[in-house]
Short mmCIF file of C-alpha atoms in Angstrom, two decimals:
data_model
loop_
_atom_site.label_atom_id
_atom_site.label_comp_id
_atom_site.label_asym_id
_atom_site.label_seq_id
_atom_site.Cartn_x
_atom_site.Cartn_y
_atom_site.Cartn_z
CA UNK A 20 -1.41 6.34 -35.70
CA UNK A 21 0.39 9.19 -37.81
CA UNK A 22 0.96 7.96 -41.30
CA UNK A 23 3.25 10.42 -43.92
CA UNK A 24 2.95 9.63 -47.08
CA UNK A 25 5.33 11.51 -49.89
CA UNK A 26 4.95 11.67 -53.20
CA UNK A 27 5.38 13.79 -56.50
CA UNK A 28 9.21 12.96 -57.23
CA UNK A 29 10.52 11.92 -60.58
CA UNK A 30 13.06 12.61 -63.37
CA UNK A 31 13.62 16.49 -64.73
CA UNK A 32 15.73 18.71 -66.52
CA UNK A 33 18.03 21.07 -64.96
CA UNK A 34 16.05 24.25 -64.32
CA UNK A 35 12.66 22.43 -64.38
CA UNK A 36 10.33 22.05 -61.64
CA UNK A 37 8.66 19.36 -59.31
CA UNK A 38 6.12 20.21 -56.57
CA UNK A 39 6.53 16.76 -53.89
CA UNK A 40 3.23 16.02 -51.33
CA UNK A 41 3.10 14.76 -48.52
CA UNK A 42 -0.12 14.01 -47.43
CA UNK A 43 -0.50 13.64 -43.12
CA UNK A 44 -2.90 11.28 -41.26
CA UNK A 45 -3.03 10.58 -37.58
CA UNK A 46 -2.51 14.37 -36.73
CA UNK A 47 -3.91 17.70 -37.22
CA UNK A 48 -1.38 20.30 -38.90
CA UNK A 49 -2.18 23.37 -36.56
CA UNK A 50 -1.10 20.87 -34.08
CA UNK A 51 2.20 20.02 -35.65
CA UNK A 52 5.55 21.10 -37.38
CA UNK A 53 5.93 19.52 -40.61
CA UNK A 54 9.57 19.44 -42.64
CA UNK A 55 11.32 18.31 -46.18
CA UNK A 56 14.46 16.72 -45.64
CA UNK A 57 16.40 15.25 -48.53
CA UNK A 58 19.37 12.35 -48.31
CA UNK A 59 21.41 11.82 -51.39
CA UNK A 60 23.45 8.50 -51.03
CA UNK A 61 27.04 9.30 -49.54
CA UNK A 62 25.76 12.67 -48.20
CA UNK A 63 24.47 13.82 -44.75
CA UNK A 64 20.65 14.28 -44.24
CA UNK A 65 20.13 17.78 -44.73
CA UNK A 66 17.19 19.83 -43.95
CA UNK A 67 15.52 21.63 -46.87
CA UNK A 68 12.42 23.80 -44.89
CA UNK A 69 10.19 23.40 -42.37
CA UNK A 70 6.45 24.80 -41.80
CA UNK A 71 4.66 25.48 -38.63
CA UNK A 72 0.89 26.17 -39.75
CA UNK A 73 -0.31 27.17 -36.38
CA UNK A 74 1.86 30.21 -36.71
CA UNK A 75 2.39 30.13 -40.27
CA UNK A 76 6.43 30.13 -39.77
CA UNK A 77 8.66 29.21 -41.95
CA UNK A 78 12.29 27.79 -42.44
CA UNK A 79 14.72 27.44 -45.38
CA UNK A 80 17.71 25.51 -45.69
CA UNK A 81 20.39 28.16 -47.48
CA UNK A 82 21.05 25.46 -50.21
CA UNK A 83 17.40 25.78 -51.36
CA UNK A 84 16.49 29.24 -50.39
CA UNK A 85 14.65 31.33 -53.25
CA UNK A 86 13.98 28.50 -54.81
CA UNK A 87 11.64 26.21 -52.48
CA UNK A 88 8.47 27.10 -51.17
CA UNK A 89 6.85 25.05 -48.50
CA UNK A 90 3.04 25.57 -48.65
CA UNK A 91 -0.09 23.44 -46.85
CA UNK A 92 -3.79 22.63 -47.44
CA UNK A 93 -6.16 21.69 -44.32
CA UNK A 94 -8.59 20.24 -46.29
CA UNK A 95 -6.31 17.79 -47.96
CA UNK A 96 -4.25 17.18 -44.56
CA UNK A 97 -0.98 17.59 -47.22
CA UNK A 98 1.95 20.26 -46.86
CA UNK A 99 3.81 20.81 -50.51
CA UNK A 100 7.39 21.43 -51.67
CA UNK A 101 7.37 23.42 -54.75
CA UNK A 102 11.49 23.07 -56.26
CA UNK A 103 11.78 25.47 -58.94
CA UNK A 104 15.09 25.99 -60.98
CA UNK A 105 16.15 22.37 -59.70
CA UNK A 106 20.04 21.92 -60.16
CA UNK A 107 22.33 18.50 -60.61
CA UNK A 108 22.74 18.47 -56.67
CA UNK A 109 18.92 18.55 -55.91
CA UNK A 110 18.69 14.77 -56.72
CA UNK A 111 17.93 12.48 -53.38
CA UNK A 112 15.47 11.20 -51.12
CA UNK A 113 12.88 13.61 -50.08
CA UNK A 114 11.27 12.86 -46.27
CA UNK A 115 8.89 15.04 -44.94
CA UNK A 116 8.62 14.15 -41.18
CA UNK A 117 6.21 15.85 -38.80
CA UNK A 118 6.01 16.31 -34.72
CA UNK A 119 4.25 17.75 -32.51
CA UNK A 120 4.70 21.31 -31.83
CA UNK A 121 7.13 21.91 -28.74
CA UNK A 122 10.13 24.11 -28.65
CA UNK A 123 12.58 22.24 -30.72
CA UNK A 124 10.49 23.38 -34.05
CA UNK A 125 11.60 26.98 -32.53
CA UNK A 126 15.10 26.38 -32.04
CA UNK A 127 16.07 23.48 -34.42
CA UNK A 128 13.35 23.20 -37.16
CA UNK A 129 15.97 21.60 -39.74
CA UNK A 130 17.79 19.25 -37.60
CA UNK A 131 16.45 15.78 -38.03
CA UNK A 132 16.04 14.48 -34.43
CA UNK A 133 13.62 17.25 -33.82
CA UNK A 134 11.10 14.64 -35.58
CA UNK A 135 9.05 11.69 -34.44
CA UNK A 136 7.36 10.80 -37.30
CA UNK A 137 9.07 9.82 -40.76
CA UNK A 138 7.64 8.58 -43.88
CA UNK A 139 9.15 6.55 -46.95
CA UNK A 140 10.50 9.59 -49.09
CA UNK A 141 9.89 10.06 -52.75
CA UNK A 142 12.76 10.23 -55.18
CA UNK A 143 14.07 13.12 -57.34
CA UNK A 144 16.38 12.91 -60.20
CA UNK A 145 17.67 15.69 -62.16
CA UNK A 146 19.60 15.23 -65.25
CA UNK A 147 19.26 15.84 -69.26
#
């Protein structure tokens, strides 16, 4: 079974930083596309970046651009989001969700039905 489990989130300043894990069982990464998507509550999901390891591609929602960087270790089996220079409208839900490689990680990393697998999310909060 493919377990994701996310974790890292938690309260920061404006401008700070946060790196979230997600750590992957039940698959192999060269194998699979993994994602960060973030829900804040009244807002759409949106996507936030995607990583393909077998190819080493990458994705970045425009919101988050310059400031994210989606990174992954084999030997831990966990993909990282490192949020730098986090603003007030970073707070929400962060989900990474994974799927097997096929061509919707091509054409529609950040769209969420591209994804079979979802975990619980980890929270972020940004304020003073």
């Amino acid at each position: 079974q493919v377990q994701l489990v996310e974790s890292g989130g938690g309260l920061v300043q404006p401008g700070e930083s946060l790196r979230l894990s997600c750590k992957v069982s039940g698959l192999t990464l060269s194998e699979n596309t993994v994602a960060w998507f973030r829900q804040a509550p009244g807002k759409q999901r949106e996507g936030v970046s995607s990583f393909t390891p077998i190819d080493g591609s990458k994705t970045y929602g425009k919101s988050v651009k310059g400031r994210f960087t989606i990174s992954g270790k084999s030997d831990r089996n966990t993909v990282y989001l490192q949020m730098n220079g986090l603003r007030p409208e970073d707070p929400a839900t962060y989900y990474c969700p994974a799927v097997r490689n096929n061509i919707a990680v091509i054409t529609s990393p950040l769209n969420p039905v591209t994804y079979d697998y979802w975990g619980q999310g980890t929270q972020v909060t940004v304020s003073s």
